[in-house]
Coordinates of C-alpha atoms and ligand atoms in Angstrom, one line a residue:
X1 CA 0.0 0.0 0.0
X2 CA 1.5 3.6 -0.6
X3 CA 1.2 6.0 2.5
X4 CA 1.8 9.4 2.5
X5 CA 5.8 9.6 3.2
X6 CA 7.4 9.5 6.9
X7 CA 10.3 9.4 9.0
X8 CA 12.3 6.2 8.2
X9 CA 13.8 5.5 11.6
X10 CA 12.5 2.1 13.1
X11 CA 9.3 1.7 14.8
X12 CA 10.2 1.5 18.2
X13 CA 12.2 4.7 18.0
X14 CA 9.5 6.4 16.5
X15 CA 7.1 4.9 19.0
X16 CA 9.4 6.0 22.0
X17 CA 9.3 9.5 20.5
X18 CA 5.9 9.8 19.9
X19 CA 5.4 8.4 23.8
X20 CA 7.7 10.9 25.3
X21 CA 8.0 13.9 23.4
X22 CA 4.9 13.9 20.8
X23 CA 5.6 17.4 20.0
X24 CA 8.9 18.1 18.8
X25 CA 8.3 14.5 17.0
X26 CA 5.2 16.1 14.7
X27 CA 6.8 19.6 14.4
X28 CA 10.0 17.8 12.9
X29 CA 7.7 15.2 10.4
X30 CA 5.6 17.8 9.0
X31 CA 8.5 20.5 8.3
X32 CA 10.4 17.4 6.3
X33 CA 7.6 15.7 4.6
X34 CA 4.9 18.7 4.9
X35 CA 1.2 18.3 6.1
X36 CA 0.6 14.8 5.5
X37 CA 2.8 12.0 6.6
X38 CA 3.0 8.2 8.3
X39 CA 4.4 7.8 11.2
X40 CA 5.2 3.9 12.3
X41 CA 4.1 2.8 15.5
X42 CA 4.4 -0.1 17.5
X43 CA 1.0 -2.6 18.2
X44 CA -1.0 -0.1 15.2
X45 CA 1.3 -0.2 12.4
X46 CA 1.1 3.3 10.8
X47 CA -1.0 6.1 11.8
X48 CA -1.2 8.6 9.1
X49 CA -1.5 12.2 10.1
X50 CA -3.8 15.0 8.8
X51 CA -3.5 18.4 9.6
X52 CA -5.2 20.8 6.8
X53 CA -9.2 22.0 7.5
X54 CA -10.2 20.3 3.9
X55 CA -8.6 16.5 5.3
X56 CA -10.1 16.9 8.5
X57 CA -13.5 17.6 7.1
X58 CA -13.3 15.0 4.7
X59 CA -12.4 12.3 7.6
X60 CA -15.0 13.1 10.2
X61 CA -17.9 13.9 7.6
X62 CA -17.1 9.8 6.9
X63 CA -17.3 9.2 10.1
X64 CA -20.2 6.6 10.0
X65 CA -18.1 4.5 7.9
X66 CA -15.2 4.7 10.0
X67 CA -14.1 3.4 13.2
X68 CA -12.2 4.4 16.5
X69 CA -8.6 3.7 16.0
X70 CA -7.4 0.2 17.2
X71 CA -5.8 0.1 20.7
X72 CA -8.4 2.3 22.6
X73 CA -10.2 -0.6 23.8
X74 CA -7.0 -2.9 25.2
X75 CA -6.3 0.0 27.5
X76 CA -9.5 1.5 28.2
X77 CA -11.6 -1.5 28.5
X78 CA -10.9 -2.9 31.8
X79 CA -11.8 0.6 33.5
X80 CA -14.4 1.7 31.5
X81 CA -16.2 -1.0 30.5
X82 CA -17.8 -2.9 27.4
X83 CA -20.3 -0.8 26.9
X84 CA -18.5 2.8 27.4
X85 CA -19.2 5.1 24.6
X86 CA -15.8 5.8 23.9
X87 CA -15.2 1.8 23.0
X88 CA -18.4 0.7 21.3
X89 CA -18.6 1.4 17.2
X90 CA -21.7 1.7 13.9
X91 CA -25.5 1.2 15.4
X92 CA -24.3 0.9 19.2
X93 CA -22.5 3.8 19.5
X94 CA -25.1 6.1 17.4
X95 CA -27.7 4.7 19.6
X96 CA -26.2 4.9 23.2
X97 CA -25.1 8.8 21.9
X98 CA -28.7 9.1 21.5
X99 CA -29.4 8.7 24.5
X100 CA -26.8 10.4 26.0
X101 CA -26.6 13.5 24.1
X102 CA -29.8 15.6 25.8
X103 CA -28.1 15.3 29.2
X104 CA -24.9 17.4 27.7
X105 CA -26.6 20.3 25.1
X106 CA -25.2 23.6 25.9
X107 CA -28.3 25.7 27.3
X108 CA -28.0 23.1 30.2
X109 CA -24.7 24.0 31.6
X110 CA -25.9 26.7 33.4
X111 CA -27.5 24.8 35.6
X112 CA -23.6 23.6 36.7
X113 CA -22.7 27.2 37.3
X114 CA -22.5 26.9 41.2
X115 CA -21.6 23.8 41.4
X116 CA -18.6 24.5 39.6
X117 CA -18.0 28.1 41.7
X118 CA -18.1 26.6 45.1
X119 CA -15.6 23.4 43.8
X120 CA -13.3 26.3 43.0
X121 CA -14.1 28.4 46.2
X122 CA -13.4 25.5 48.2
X123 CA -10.1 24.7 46.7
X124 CA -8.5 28.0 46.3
X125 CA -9.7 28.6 49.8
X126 CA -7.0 26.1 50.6
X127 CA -4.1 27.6 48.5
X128 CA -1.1 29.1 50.6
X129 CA -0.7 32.9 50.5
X130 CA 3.2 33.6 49.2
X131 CA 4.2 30.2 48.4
X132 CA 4.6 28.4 45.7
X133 CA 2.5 25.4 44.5
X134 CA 1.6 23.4 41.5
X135 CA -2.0 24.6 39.7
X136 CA -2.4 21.5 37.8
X137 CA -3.3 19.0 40.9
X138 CA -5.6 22.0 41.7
X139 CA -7.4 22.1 39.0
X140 CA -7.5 18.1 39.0
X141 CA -9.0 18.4 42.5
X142 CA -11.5 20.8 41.4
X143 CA -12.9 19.1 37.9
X144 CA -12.9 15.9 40.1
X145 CA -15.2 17.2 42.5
X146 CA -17.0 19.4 40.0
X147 CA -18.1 15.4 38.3
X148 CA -18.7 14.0 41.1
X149 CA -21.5 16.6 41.8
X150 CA -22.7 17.9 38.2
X151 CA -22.1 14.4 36.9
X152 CA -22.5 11.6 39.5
X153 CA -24.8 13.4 41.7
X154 CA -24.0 11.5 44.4
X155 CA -25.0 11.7 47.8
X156 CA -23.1 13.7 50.5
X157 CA -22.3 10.5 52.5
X158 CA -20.9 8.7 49.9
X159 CA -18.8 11.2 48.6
X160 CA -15.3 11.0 50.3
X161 CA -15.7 7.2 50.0
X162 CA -15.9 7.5 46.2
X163 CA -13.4 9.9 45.8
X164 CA -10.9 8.0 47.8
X165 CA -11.6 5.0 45.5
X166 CA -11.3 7.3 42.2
X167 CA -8.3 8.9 43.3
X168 CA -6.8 5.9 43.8
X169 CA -8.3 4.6 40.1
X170 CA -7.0 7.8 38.3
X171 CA -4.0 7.8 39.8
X172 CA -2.7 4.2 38.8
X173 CA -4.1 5.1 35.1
X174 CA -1.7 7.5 34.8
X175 CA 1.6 5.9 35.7
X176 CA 3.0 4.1 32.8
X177 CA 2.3 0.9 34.9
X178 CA -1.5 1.4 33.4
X179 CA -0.7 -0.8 30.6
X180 CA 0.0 -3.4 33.4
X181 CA -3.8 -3.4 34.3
X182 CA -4.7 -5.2 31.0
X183 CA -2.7 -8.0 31.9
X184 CA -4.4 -11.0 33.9
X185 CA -1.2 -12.3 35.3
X186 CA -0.4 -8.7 36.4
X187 CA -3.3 -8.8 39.0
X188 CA -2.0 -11.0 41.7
X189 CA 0.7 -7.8 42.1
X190 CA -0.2 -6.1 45.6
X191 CA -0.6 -2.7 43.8
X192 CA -2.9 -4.1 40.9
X193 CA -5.2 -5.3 43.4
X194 CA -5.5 -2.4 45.5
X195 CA -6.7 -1.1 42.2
X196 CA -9.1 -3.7 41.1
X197 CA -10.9 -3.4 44.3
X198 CA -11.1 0.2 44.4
X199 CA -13.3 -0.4 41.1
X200 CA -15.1 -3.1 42.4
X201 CA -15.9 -0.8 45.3
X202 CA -16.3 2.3 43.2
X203 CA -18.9 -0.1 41.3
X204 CA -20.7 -0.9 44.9
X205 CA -20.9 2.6 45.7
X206 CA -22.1 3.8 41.8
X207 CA -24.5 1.1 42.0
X208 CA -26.0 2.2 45.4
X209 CA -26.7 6.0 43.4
X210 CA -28.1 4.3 40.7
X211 CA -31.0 2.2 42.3
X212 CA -31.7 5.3 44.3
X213 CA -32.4 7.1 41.5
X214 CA -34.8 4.0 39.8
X215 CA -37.0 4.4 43.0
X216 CA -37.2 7.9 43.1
X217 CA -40.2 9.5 42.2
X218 CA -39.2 13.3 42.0
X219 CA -36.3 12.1 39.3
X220 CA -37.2 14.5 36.1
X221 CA -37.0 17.5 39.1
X222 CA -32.9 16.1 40.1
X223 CA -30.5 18.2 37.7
X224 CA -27.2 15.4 37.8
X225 CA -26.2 13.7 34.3
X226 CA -26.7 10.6 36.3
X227 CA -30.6 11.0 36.7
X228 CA -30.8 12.0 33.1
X229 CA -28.8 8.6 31.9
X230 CA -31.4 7.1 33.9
X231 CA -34.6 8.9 32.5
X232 CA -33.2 8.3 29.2
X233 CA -35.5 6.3 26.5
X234 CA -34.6 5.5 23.1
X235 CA -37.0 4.9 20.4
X236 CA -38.7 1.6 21.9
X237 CA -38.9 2.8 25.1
X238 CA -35.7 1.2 26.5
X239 CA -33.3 2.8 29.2
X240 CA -30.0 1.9 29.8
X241 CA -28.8 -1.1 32.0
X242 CA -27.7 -0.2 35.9
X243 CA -23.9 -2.4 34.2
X244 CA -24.4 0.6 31.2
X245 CA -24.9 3.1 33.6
X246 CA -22.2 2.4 34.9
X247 CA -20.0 1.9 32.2
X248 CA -20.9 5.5 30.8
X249 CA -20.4 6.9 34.7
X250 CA -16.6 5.9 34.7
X251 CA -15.9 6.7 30.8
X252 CA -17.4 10.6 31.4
X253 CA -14.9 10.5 34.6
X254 CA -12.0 9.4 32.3
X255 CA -13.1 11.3 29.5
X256 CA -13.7 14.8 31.5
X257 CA -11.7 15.0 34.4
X258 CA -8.0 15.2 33.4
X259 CA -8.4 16.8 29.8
X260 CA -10.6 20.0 31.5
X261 CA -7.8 20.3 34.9
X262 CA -5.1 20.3 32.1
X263 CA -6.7 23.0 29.8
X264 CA -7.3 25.3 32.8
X265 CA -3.5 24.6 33.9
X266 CA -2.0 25.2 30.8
X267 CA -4.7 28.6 30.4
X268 CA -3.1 29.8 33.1
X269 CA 0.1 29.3 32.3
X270 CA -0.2 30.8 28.8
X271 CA -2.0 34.1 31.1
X272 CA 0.8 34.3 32.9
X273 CA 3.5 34.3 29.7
X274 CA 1.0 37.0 28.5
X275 CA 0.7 39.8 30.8
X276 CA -1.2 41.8 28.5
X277 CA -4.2 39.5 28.4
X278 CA -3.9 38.5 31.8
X279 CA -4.5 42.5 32.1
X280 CA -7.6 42.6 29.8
X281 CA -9.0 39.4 30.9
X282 CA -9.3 41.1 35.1
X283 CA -10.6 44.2 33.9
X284 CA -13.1 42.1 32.1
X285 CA -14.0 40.4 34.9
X286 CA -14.3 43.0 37.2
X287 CA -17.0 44.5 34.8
X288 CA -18.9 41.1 34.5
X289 CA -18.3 40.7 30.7
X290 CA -17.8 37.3 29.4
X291 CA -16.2 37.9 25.8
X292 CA -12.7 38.0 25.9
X293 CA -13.1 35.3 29.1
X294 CA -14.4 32.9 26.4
X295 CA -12.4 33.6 23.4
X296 CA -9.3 33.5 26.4
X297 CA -10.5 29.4 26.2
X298 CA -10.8 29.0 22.6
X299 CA -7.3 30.3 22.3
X300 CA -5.6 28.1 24.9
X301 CA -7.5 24.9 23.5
X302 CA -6.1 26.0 20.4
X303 CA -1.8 26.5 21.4
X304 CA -2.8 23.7 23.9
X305 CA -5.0 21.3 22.7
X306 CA -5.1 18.8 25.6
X307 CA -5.6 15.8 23.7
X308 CA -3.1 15.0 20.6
X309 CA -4.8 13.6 18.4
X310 CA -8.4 11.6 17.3
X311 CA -8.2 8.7 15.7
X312 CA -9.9 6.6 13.3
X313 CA -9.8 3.1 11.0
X314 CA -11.1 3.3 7.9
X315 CA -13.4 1.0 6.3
X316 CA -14.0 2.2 3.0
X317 CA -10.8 3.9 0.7
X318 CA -10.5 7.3 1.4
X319 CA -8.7 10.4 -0.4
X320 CA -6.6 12.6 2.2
X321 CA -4.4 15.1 2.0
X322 CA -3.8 13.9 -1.4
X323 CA -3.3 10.9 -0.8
X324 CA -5.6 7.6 -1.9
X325 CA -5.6 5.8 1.8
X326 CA -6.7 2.2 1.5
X327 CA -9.3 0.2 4.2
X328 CA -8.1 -0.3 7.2
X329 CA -5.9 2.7 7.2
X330 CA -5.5 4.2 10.6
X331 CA -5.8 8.3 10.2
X332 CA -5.0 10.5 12.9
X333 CA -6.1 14.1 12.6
X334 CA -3.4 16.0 14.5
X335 CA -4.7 19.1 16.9
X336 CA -2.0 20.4 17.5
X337 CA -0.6 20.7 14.0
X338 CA -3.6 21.6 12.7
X339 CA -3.9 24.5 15.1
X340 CA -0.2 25.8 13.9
X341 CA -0.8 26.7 11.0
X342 CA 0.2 29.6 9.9
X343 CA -1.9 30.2 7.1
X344 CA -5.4 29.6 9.4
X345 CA -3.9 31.3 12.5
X346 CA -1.6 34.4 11.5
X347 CA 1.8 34.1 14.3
X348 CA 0.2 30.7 15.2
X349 CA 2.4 30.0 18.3
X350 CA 1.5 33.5 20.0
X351 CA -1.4 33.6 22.5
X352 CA -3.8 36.0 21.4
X353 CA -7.5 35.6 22.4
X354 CA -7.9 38.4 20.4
X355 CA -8.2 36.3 17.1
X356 CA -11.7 34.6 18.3
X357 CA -13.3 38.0 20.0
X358 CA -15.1 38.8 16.4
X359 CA -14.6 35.2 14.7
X360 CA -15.8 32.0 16.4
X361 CA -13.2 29.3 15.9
X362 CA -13.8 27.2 12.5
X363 CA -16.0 23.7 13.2
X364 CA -12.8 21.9 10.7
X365 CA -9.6 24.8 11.8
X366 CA -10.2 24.5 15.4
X367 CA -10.4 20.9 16.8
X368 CA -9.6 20.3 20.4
X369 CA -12.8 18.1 20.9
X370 CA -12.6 15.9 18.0
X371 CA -15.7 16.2 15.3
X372 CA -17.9 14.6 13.5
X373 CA -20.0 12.0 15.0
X374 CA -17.5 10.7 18.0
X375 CA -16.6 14.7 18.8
X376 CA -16.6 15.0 22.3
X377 CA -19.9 15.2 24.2
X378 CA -18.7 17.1 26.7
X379 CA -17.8 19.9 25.1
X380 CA -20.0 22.5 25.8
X381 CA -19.6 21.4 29.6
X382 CA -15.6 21.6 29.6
X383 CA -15.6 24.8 28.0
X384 CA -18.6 26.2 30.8
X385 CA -16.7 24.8 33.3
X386 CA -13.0 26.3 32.4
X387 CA -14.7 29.9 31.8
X388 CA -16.4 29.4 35.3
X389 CA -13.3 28.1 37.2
X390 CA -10.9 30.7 35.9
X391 CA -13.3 33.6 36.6
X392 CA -13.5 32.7 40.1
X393 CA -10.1 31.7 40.9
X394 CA -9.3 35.3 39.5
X395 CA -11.7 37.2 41.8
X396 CA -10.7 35.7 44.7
X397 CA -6.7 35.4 44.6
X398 CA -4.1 37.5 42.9
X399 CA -1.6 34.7 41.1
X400 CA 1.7 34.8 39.2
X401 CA 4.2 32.0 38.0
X402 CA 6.6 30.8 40.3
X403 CA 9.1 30.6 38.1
X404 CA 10.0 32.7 34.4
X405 CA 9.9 29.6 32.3
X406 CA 6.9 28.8 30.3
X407 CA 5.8 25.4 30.6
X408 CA 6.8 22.4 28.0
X409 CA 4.3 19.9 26.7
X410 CA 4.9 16.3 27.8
X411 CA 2.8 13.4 27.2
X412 CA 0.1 11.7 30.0
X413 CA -2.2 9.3 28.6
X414 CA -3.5 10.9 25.7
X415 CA -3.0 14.3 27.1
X416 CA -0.5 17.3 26.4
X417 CA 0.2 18.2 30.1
X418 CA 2.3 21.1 31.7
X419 CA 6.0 19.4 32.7
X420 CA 5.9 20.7 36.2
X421 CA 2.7 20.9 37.1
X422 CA 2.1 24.9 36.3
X423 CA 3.7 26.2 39.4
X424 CA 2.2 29.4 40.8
X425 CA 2.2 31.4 44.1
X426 CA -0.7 33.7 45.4
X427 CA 0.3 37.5 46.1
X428 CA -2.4 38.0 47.9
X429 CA -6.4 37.4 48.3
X430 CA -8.5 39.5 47.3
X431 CA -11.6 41.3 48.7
X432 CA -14.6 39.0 47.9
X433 CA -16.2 40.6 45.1
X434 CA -19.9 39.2 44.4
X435 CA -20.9 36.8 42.2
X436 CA -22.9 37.4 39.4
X437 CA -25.6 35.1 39.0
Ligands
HEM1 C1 -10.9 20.5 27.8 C2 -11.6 19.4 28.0 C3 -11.8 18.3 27.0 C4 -11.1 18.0 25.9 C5 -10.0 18.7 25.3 C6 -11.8 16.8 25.3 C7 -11.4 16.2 24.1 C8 -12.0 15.1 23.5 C9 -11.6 14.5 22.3 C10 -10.5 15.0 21.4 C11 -12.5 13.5 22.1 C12 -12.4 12.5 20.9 C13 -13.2 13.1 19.7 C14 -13.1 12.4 18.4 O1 -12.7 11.2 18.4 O2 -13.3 13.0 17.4 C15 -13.4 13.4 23.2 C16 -14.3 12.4 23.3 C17 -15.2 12.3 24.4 N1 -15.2 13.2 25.5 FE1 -14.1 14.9 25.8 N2 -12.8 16.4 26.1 C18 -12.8 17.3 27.2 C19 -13.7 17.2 28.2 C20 -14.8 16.3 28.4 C21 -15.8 16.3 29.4 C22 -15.9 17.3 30.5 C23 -16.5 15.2 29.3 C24 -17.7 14.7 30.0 C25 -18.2 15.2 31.2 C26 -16.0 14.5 28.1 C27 -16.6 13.3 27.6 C28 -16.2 12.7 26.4 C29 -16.8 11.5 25.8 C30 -17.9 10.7 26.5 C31 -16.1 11.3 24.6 C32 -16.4 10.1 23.6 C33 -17.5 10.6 22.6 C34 -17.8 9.5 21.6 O3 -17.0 8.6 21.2 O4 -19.0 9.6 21.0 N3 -15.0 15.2 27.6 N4 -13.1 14.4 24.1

């Protein structure tokens, strides 16, 4: 088959690159062999990366005939389950999105709007005055909560139990050892089973939430995604499963907690290289607008993207990038190449929030949440959330960077994560200005 051309160092040393230094790997492959190229990768074979608008259209519009790329579900699956809507493909997945998407449409999010102040209140409440400290475990600690609530629902009592157990989940998924979870023989280690029963008792406690909510009669008045999920019908009057329920609670947890604490971590690290906006972005504030706040988030998912890249298998022949792809062909579009590009974002590697104040980002230009049929359901709630946090951290603390050296991009899981955690140090806390409602 004839792919698009690539670096020719072997597979495994492209494979370590990609693993450990993603960035500098793509920057160097699309300068030599320009915006399309095939990388080689061990366990997938090639993954062939897209970066222009056109591509990127073309590949999502297909989406129905495509797949997710291979090697999600040997990771994922043992955590999220068979029936996660990340995992499952064709028919399945359209129908369980279904069902899914009502609980997620934008007008909604408001509804999040205090539970997402107070998880920020209550953690920056606990920041020192003077010293420095990493944001980043922060903002984990506050999108963690902010799920548990807004998503989970769940009940006061059982909430330090189930955060203990997530904490201890989340945590082992991102240590390389991960991997080690997918293998059976793996599990008699002590550490592995810690972890195996912290989802088994995760499961007990998510179970507990979810019969509670099938014998409650004032349901359609309780706001949680949870009680949605549970509400929902599809056409023949079918919900989900309490094992679906499930399945869906622990992928939305996977799926929303560590990409939205890493955007707000690397937004404020970009604020803080940027004086100037930081500067526009309190006035704003102060005055109770919301423009330059949001188009402040569209331009740091943009230089940051959070998540790589989206893949997908095809199953029918394809053209991209000029380039005839056969079936089976795994295609990933590229965020943060295709965000770099300096003829669809003039100086592409300055922040300026600027470009988006009088131009919404492109649907095929601007990609941090994927597209097409598979692009990220929580979108509208990340993006809510990450305006909402960063307006309340700045009215209540002044912050600045602990140190003069913009952060580097390294890879966890699928993310693009600050190196050192964003470190920071509070100058001093401010007079408690209300908040709007
Ligand atoms: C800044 C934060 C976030 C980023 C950058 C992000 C990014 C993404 C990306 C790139 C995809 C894959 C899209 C594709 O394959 O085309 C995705 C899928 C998904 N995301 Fe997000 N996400 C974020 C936050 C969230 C949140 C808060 C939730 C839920 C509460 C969530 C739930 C999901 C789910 C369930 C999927 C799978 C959708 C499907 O396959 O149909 N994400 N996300």
């Amino acid at each position: 088959m004839t792919l698009p051309p690539g670096p020719r160092t072997p597979k495994l040393v492209q494979t370590a690159q990609l693993l450990r230094d993603p960035v500098p790997f793509m920057e160097k492959a699309r300068r030599r062999y320009g915006e399309t190229f095939t990388a080689r990768v061990a366990r997938i074979g090639h993954i062939v990366f897209i970066t222009d608008p056109p591509s990127i259209k073309a590949l999502y519009s297909a989406d129905r005939d495509n797949i997710v790329a291979p090697g999600r579900n040997a990771i994922l699956e043992p955590l999220l389950g068979p029936q996660s809507l990340l995992l499952v493909n064709d028919s399945e997945h359209l129908s369980r999105r279904k069902l899914m998407l009502p609980a997620f449409h934008g007008e909604r999010m408001r509804g999040y709007e205090q539970v997402m102040e107070g998880a920020a209140e209550r953690e920056v409440g606990r920041w020192p005055v003077g010293e420095s400290f990493p944001l980043h475990p922060s903002m984990q600690a506050i999108t963690l909560d902010v799920i548990m609530r807004a998503v989970f629902g769940v009940t006061e009592e059982r909430r330090d139990d189930l955060r203990e157990r997530l904490l201890l989940i989340l945590g082992a998924t991102q240590s390389p050892l991960a991997l080690a979870l997918t293998v059976d023989w793996a599990q008699r280690l002590g550490i592995f089973r810690r972890v195996r029963e912290a989802i088994a008792e995760s499961d007990e406690i998510l179970a507990a939430e979810i019969q509670e909510r099938r014998a409650d009669p004032d349901l359609a008045d309780r706001e949680d995604i949870l009680s949605m999920l549970v509400a929902a019908r599809d056409e023949n009057g079918e919900g989900m499963s309490d094992g679906e329920l499930r399945d869906q609670l622990m992928t939305l947890l996977m799926a929303g907690h560590e990409t939205t604490a890493t955007g707000l971590a690397w937004t404020f690290d970009l604020l803080f290289r940027t004086p100037a906006a930081m500067e526009r972005l309190l006035a704003e504030i102060e005055n109770d607008d919301h423009e330059y706040l949001d188009a402040v988030v569209e331009e740091s998912l943009r230089l940051r993207p959070v998540v790589m890249f989206a893949g997908r298998q095809l199953r029918k022949p394809m053209e991209l990038g000029g380039y005839e792809l056969e079936e089976g062909t795994v295609v990933g579009a590229s965020m943060y190449l295709a965000h770099t590009r300096e003829d669809v974002f003039p100086t592409p590697y300055a922040f300026r929030p600027e470009r988006f104040l009088d131009e919404s980002p492109d649907t095929y230009s601007w990609v941090p949440f994927g597209g097409g049929t598979r692009r990220c359901i929580g979108a509208a709630f990340a993006q809510f959330e990450m305006r909402v946090v960063l307006r309340t951290i700045l009215r209540m603390v002044e912050l600045r960077p602990a140190t003069d050296e913009p952060e580097e991009m390294m890879r966890r899981n699928v993310t693009l994560s600050p190196r050192r955690g964003t470190p920071a140090v509070v100058e001093r806390r401010r007079e408690r200005v209300p908040v709007a409602a």
